[in-house]
Amino acid sequence: MIRMWDHYRSIGRGWFHCQRCGGDRPYQLRSGTRWLRVMLIPVIPVRSLDKHVRCVRCHACYRPQVLALPTVGQMQAALPAGMRAAVLVMLRAGDSVSPPARARAIASVVGTGCEGYDEAALSADLAGELDYRRDVSRPLQLLAAQLAGPAAEWFLARVIRVGLSDLRLTDGQRSAAHEVAAHLGLTAARAREVISVTEESAAAG
């Protein structure tokens, strides 16, 4: 008896957000081959099959592009990680030992849910070598994928207020605010507006 037989093998594993389960689940990335089978024995490979992602729990299958979507865990971690990266950029562009600026930076990170962040953690971050692509660009880009326009502007304003803890932004801090804005997907014009509004708000008390 001659029949076609599809054989799949796992070429990757991890966690993703399964739409059918409605939560984060383990997955297998699978690659397959269609075989011509004679008397239950695979004889001739006919063609390769498209790769797909298979939920280990419910067995639903998706296109590999689904792995680009953030998991719930990644979304929960994105805001504190992004704020931590952004306040470091702002502090390093200004006076990183300023007590008001440091206090505002810590409060901003704690306000995103990172309750254990304190002076010691901030000092450790500032003392370390900052890899721009890994420690700044990546967290902000992951966050940008989740923030709508108003939320991105709120985030940027919080970062700007770290610099304004010493009453005014330096040229370096203004440039830092624009860098953060660019990673969040905000235009230079919109970044200038947010900076201006935040400065006015801070001056008004």
mmCIF file of C-alpha atoms in Angstrom:
data_model
loop_
_atom_site.group_PDB
_atom_site.id
_atom_site.type_symbol
_atom_site.label_atom_id
_atom_site.label_comp_id
_atom_site.label_asym_id
_atom_site.label_seq_id
_atom_site.Cartn_x
_atom_site.Cartn_y
_atom_site.Cartn_z
ATOM 1 C CA MET A 1 0.000 0.000 0.000
ATOM 2 C CA ILE A 2 1.415 3.377 -1.054
ATOM 3 C CA ARG A 3 0.583 6.501 0.948
ATOM 4 C CA MET A 4 1.976 9.907 1.793
ATOM 5 C CA TRP A 5 3.308 10.418 5.321
ATOM 6 C CA ASP A 6 4.219 13.695 7.018
ATOM 7 C CA HIS A 7 7.052 13.505 9.510
ATOM 8 C CA TYR A 8 7.955 16.421 11.806
ATOM 9 C CA ARG A 9 10.955 17.007 14.029
ATOM 10 C CA SER A 10 11.585 19.632 16.674
ATOM 11 C CA ILE A 11 14.237 22.213 15.756
ATOM 12 C CA GLY A 12 13.627 24.660 18.605
ATOM 13 C CA ARG A 13 11.869 25.121 21.924
ATOM 14 C CA GLY A 14 10.861 27.982 24.183
ATOM 15 C CA TRP A 15 7.906 29.919 25.545
ATOM 16 C CA PHE A 16 5.368 31.972 23.595
ATOM 17 C CA HIS A 17 1.896 33.436 24.000
ATOM 18 C CA CYS A 18 -0.619 30.841 22.793
ATOM 19 C CA GLN A 19 -3.788 32.530 21.535
ATOM 20 C CA ARG A 20 -5.883 29.411 22.041
ATOM 21 C CA CYS A 21 -4.706 28.828 25.616
ATOM 22 C CA GLY A 22 -4.775 32.551 26.356
ATOM 23 C CA GLY A 23 -1.440 32.584 28.173
ATOM 24 C CA ASP A 24 2.274 31.826 28.023
ATOM 25 C CA ARG A 25 2.941 28.210 27.059
ATOM 26 C CA PRO A 26 5.930 26.093 25.998
ATOM 27 C CA TYR A 27 6.269 25.577 22.254
ATOM 28 C CA GLN A 28 8.107 23.460 19.736
ATOM 29 C CA LEU A 29 9.337 24.924 16.463
ATOM 30 C CA ARG A 30 8.912 22.060 14.019
ATOM 31 C CA SER A 31 10.199 21.289 10.559
ATOM 32 C CA GLY A 32 8.659 18.555 8.442
ATOM 33 C CA THR A 33 9.099 16.370 5.368
ATOM 34 C CA ARG A 34 6.446 14.622 3.304
ATOM 35 C CA TRP A 35 7.453 11.034 2.458
ATOM 36 C CA LEU A 36 6.191 8.454 0.053
ATOM 37 C CA ARG A 37 5.512 5.439 2.244
ATOM 38 C CA VAL A 38 5.303 1.898 0.965
ATOM 39 C CA MET A 39 3.989 -0.803 3.311
ATOM 40 C CA LEU A 40 4.386 1.598 6.284
ATOM 41 C CA ILE A 41 8.038 2.249 5.406
ATOM 42 C CA PRO A 42 9.114 5.794 4.373
ATOM 43 C CA VAL A 43 10.889 5.387 1.062
ATOM 44 C CA ILE A 44 11.178 8.666 -0.838
ATOM 45 C CA PRO A 45 11.114 12.239 0.555
ATOM 46 C CA VAL A 46 8.653 14.126 -1.633
ATOM 47 C CA ARG A 47 8.996 17.704 -0.355
ATOM 48 C CA SER A 48 9.776 19.827 2.663
ATOM 49 C CA LEU A 49 6.847 21.175 4.694
ATOM 50 C CA ASP A 50 6.542 24.690 6.063
ATOM 51 C CA LYS A 51 7.935 25.260 9.548
ATOM 52 C CA HIS A 52 5.384 25.911 12.256
ATOM 53 C CA VAL A 53 5.118 26.583 15.975
ATOM 54 C CA ARG A 54 3.185 24.008 17.998
ATOM 55 C CA CYS A 55 1.854 24.651 21.486
ATOM 56 C CA VAL A 56 2.953 21.801 23.747
ATOM 57 C CA ARG A 57 -0.212 22.125 25.853
ATOM 58 C CA CYS A 58 -3.108 22.426 23.396
ATOM 59 C CA HIS A 59 -1.244 21.360 20.216
ATOM 60 C CA ALA A 60 -2.481 24.389 18.252
ATOM 61 C CA CYS A 61 -0.146 25.294 15.375
ATOM 62 C CA TYR A 62 0.928 28.767 14.232
ATOM 63 C CA ARG A 63 3.189 30.383 11.690
ATOM 64 C CA PRO A 64 6.734 31.069 13.031
ATOM 65 C CA GLN A 65 5.993 34.824 12.997
ATOM 66 C CA VAL A 66 4.005 34.328 16.204
ATOM 67 C CA LEU A 67 7.326 34.106 18.072
ATOM 68 C CA ALA A 68 7.888 37.815 17.398
ATOM 69 C CA LEU A 69 4.979 38.660 19.703
ATOM 70 C CA PRO A 70 5.954 39.296 23.346
ATOM 71 C CA THR A 71 4.879 36.848 26.033
ATOM 72 C CA VAL A 72 2.948 38.065 29.061
ATOM 73 C CA GLY A 73 6.111 37.657 31.116
ATOM 74 C CA GLN A 74 8.108 39.772 28.653
ATOM 75 C CA MET A 75 5.430 42.468 28.675
ATOM 76 C CA GLN A 76 5.441 42.595 32.466
ATOM 77 C CA ALA A 77 9.232 42.912 32.504
ATOM 78 C CA ALA A 78 9.455 45.449 29.647
ATOM 79 C CA LEU A 79 8.317 48.560 31.528
ATOM 80 C CA PRO A 80 10.730 48.340 34.504
ATOM 81 C CA ALA A 81 13.596 47.243 32.228
ATOM 82 C CA GLY A 82 12.915 50.114 29.849
ATOM 83 C CA MET A 83 12.690 52.684 32.636
ATOM 84 C CA ARG A 84 15.882 51.383 34.214
ATOM 85 C CA ALA A 85 17.735 51.767 30.909
ATOM 86 C CA ALA A 86 16.288 55.212 30.225
ATOM 87 C CA VAL A 87 17.080 56.766 33.617
ATOM 88 C CA LEU A 88 20.660 55.536 33.310
ATOM 89 C CA VAL A 89 20.997 57.364 30.002
ATOM 90 C CA MET A 90 19.577 60.545 31.544
ATOM 91 C CA LEU A 91 21.737 60.351 34.677
ATOM 92 C CA ARG A 92 24.916 59.733 32.732
ATOM 93 C CA ALA A 93 24.121 62.715 30.513
ATOM 94 C CA GLY A 94 23.917 64.963 33.577
ATOM 95 C CA ASP A 95 25.079 64.836 37.179
ATOM 96 C CA SER A 96 24.895 61.183 38.169
ATOM 97 C CA VAL A 97 25.726 61.949 41.821
ATOM 98 C CA SER A 98 22.995 64.564 42.261
ATOM 99 C CA PRO A 99 20.802 63.399 45.200
ATOM 100 C CA PRO A 100 17.543 64.834 43.724
ATOM 101 C CA ALA A 101 18.183 63.254 40.317
ATOM 102 C CA ARG A 102 19.097 59.906 41.840
ATOM 103 C CA ALA A 103 16.020 59.951 44.074
ATOM 104 C CA ARG A 104 13.790 60.730 41.099
ATOM 105 C CA ALA A 105 15.447 57.971 39.042
ATOM 106 C CA ILE A 106 14.903 55.390 41.767
ATOM 107 C CA ALA A 107 11.293 56.475 42.261
ATOM 108 C CA SER A 108 10.669 56.210 38.510
ATOM 109 C CA VAL A 109 11.994 52.643 38.362
ATOM 110 C CA VAL A 110 10.169 51.586 41.542
ATOM 111 C CA GLY A 111 6.984 53.112 40.118
ATOM 112 C CA THR A 112 7.059 50.642 37.238
ATOM 113 C CA GLY A 113 6.907 47.679 39.621
ATOM 114 C CA CYS A 114 10.590 47.070 40.377
ATOM 115 C CA GLU A 115 10.130 47.404 44.141
ATOM 116 C CA GLY A 116 13.623 46.228 45.102
ATOM 117 C CA TYR A 117 15.398 48.956 43.156
ATOM 118 C CA ASP A 118 17.353 51.216 45.517
ATOM 119 C CA GLU A 119 20.511 53.320 45.882
ATOM 120 C CA ALA A 120 22.732 50.263 45.835
ATOM 121 C CA ALA A 121 21.136 48.953 42.642
ATOM 122 C CA LEU A 122 21.399 52.346 40.962
ATOM 123 C CA SER A 123 25.055 52.705 41.950
ATOM 124 C CA ALA A 124 25.777 49.235 40.575
ATOM 125 C CA ASP A 125 24.095 50.124 37.283
ATOM 126 C CA LEU A 126 26.031 53.373 36.975
ATOM 127 C CA ALA A 127 29.318 51.684 37.872
ATOM 128 C CA GLY A 128 28.930 49.012 35.218
ATOM 129 C CA GLU A 129 29.949 49.376 31.600
ATOM 130 C CA LEU A 130 26.871 50.416 29.650
ATOM 131 C CA ASP A 131 26.533 48.470 26.418
ATOM 132 C CA TYR A 132 24.292 50.789 24.414
ATOM 133 C CA ARG A 133 22.807 48.151 22.122
ATOM 134 C CA ARG A 134 22.237 45.529 24.833
ATOM 135 C CA ASP A 135 21.489 47.623 27.906
ATOM 136 C CA VAL A 136 19.663 50.590 26.382
ATOM 137 C CA SER A 137 18.471 50.030 22.821
ATOM 138 C CA ARG A 138 17.014 46.567 23.301
ATOM 139 C CA PRO A 139 14.913 47.243 26.451
ATOM 140 C CA LEU A 140 13.489 50.439 24.967
ATOM 141 C CA GLN A 141 12.696 48.789 21.637
ATOM 142 C CA LEU A 142 10.876 45.950 23.393
ATOM 143 C CA LEU A 143 8.926 48.509 25.391
ATOM 144 C CA ALA A 144 8.105 50.600 22.327
ATOM 145 C CA ALA A 145 6.302 47.643 20.768
ATOM 146 C CA GLN A 146 3.809 47.751 23.646
ATOM 147 C CA LEU A 147 3.303 51.480 24.191
ATOM 148 C CA ALA A 148 0.742 53.520 22.276
ATOM 149 C CA GLY A 149 1.522 57.203 21.562
ATOM 150 C CA PRO A 150 0.217 58.733 24.829
ATOM 151 C CA ALA A 151 1.869 56.011 26.923
ATOM 152 C CA ALA A 152 5.220 56.566 25.183
ATOM 153 C CA GLU A 153 4.926 60.302 25.864
ATOM 154 C CA TRP A 154 4.122 59.634 29.529
ATOM 155 C CA PHE A 155 7.196 57.419 29.773
ATOM 156 C CA LEU A 156 9.411 60.039 28.136
ATOM 157 C CA ALA A 157 8.098 62.729 30.488
ATOM 158 C CA ARG A 158 9.033 60.594 33.497
ATOM 159 C CA VAL A 159 12.571 60.270 32.161
ATOM 160 C CA ILE A 160 12.824 64.000 31.444
ATOM 161 C CA ARG A 161 11.790 64.778 35.024
ATOM 162 C CA VAL A 162 14.864 62.903 36.227
ATOM 163 C CA GLY A 163 16.982 65.481 34.429
ATOM 164 C CA LEU A 164 14.786 68.331 35.652
ATOM 165 C CA SER A 165 15.434 67.332 39.272
ATOM 166 C CA ASP A 166 18.338 69.810 39.050
ATOM 167 C CA LEU A 167 15.968 72.535 37.761
ATOM 168 C CA ARG A 168 16.988 72.594 34.095
ATOM 169 C CA LEU A 169 18.088 70.253 31.351
ATOM 170 C CA THR A 170 21.637 70.436 30.085
ATOM 171 C CA ASP A 171 22.333 70.084 26.367
ATOM 172 C CA GLY A 172 23.498 66.533 27.068
ATOM 173 C CA GLN A 173 20.290 65.680 28.906
ATOM 174 C CA ARG A 174 18.195 67.179 26.132
ATOM 175 C CA SER A 175 20.044 64.959 23.638
ATOM 176 C CA ALA A 176 19.493 61.968 25.943
ATOM 177 C CA ALA A 177 15.746 62.685 25.983
ATOM 178 C CA HIS A 178 15.722 62.724 22.170
ATOM 179 C CA GLU A 179 17.605 59.406 22.073
ATOM 180 C CA VAL A 180 15.057 57.795 24.370
ATOM 181 C CA ALA A 181 12.207 59.287 22.321
ATOM 182 C CA ALA A 182 13.651 57.879 19.103
ATOM 183 C CA HIS A 183 13.798 54.378 20.585
ATOM 184 C CA LEU A 184 10.162 54.750 21.646
ATOM 185 C CA GLY A 185 9.170 55.612 18.090
ATOM 186 C CA LEU A 186 8.459 59.293 18.741
ATOM 187 C CA THR A 187 9.456 61.870 16.127
ATOM 188 C CA ALA A 188 11.968 64.599 16.944
ATOM 189 C CA ALA A 189 9.171 67.171 16.736
ATOM 190 C CA ARG A 190 6.999 65.248 19.179
ATOM 191 C CA ALA A 191 9.967 64.764 21.511
ATOM 192 C CA ARG A 192 10.535 68.538 21.553
ATOM 193 C CA GLU A 193 6.879 69.084 22.447
ATOM 194 C CA VAL A 194 7.026 66.585 25.318
ATOM 195 C CA ILE A 195 10.246 68.176 26.610
ATOM 196 C CA SER A 196 8.709 71.641 26.448
ATOM 197 C CA VAL A 197 5.472 70.625 28.187
ATOM 198 C CA THR A 198 7.371 68.739 30.891
ATOM 199 C CA GLU A 199 9.676 71.709 31.502
ATOM 200 C CA GLU A 200 6.675 74.025 31.840
ATOM 201 C CA SER A 201 4.941 71.626 34.203
ATOM 202 C CA ALA A 202 8.052 71.285 36.359
ATOM 203 C CA ALA A 203 8.535 75.074 36.492
ATOM 204 C CA ALA A 204 4.923 75.519 37.603
ATOM 205 C CA GLY A 205 5.609 73.270 40.564
#
